């Protein structure tokens, strides 16, 4: 408008002045107007060029980061994301997306979740941001869905679909995956009608995707989506509905098979997945013959001969009570988990190791079941340590991230200042230069102050964490005193009975236990080892100790005590904890011993120094309704019995060599059993000498018993 006003004013002046004056002044004014118009046009052109240049730079930056990801150099992915964000080439939303991608592909799901969440919380400023937002929302809702946070996944996925509707920016695959995630969450939350509507909408978008895609990629994505839907219904034991989606998956796979660029190994794998899902669903619908037929079709695929195929087939074999075949397939478990790059974790133990143990136990393979149980116990420590290390690393990364944000804000302030100076020189408008400079300087200062405040809060939080750690250590010391008070510390004073026990936790609190109770001429005693260590194990140990004493006072036999304890501890045992235990009942008059071994190390009989042969029983607490079997020795008078936990035979020295069963038997064979205390304390000293300064890797509990 100002430009038009100046032109209009110029023509008016031509009529008011003499020809010469009008000509000279008019020429001057016209020159100014033309200069002003040229300047405005030049500024607009530069602005458009700058925008296009930044867009090209952002596209190039994404390509560079993507290339680093294709060679799995995820440290470089994060470095490039930091650098490009600092230079202002990519937005904070896109930078956080790439950080989330890097951590996701490294298997650090919690860190990946944190950065995807930071990304979706960023402001969406342009089309590129909206596309990145869609991808982040897809992955974040998937991560939350997998870990069972259905409400959290819905809080991400539903607003994402709404944003795509409002902006008009979103592909069919974005819609399909988000709607599929929403449906799975709704199904798990009991919203059956809403879930079905979400799945049907997702199906429409999958259809649009593969109909519009000239390659087979759309069919692959549609097959994968319907597989997830089928598995969601199977996991909820909605077998009839799952059959519909399994049929839908097979239809899409048949269409994919007809594509000229279809990969044979892809549809062979998913044909195998379809058949094993169908077998599980039909078995759940009480159609064993049809289920067996589907399983035979699965066996005809090449996928069935792979490690993942063997492991997936166990879902059907366990449901069909074909435990022997399931146990055979679990022979491939360790290699498959290694190929998948899975480290020991509590989730992996629950999903894979416990079913392996159960399959072997149900198949009557006592030795294999015992090996699986020992493997579980060995992995639990590593899993808990990995979980703690992961949490520590994440906390350190969070602090480091906040430090980086402060650094980025500082560098952004410097870059803004430089750009503003350059812009001011180019435009030669001092007033505009100072206005823009002051405005952005204040903004950058506020941003830097906010980042500094965040960093200060992080340091404050670190101080609070240190104080909390000291408080927790104090409470753990108190917990240890309480735990030690729960086991008897005075041996029974009875003529003809020599009994002594010792318990040494590896941490402040532990999961080992022992107990004895003298009722008339009957001596009840036990030694146990709870899975894991620390506070959870100590709480489980407290329950087991209380149950043993309560049931023993009722005069039950060891096998009945084990059965009753198992029934009580298996209820609501969502963490899958268990306790191995040796329970005994000795008659001090006759010398008879009735006992029950629940997955525990075999005791040693002295002076022969031989392991006591026993029937295999499962550990206590894994599955309800188990009946434990007991055994009997007619007379143990004059014989010593030495019972212990695996903190003895699996004790490690600085070279990570184990104490071992052979060393244990050799020491007991060459050590005279003068009394129970002497035997226990002597072995404790031998273990300490063997460790040679290494920290204890497990709780150590020993009990010696002799009836004269």
Tab-separated table of C-alpha atoms in Angstrom, residues 111 136 162 203 220 351 368 537 563 568 657 664:
chain	number	residue	atom	x	y	z
A	111	UNK	CA	15.750	-44.108	25.657
A	136	UNK	CA	7.382	-40.469	15.784
A	162	UNK	CA	-6.559	-35.944	14.635
A	203	UNK	CA	-7.686	-52.192	6.833
A	220	UNK	CA	4.189	-56.380	2.909
A	351	UNK	CA	8.638	-65.078	27.676
A	368	UNK	CA	16.707	-80.977	31.018
A	537	UNK	CA	13.848	-61.823	46.772
A	563	UNK	CA	2.389	-78.504	47.846
A	568	UNK	CA	-0.064	-70.022	48.186
A	657	UNK	CA	36.266	-70.085	38.001
A	664	UNK	CA	32.863	-79.670	47.498
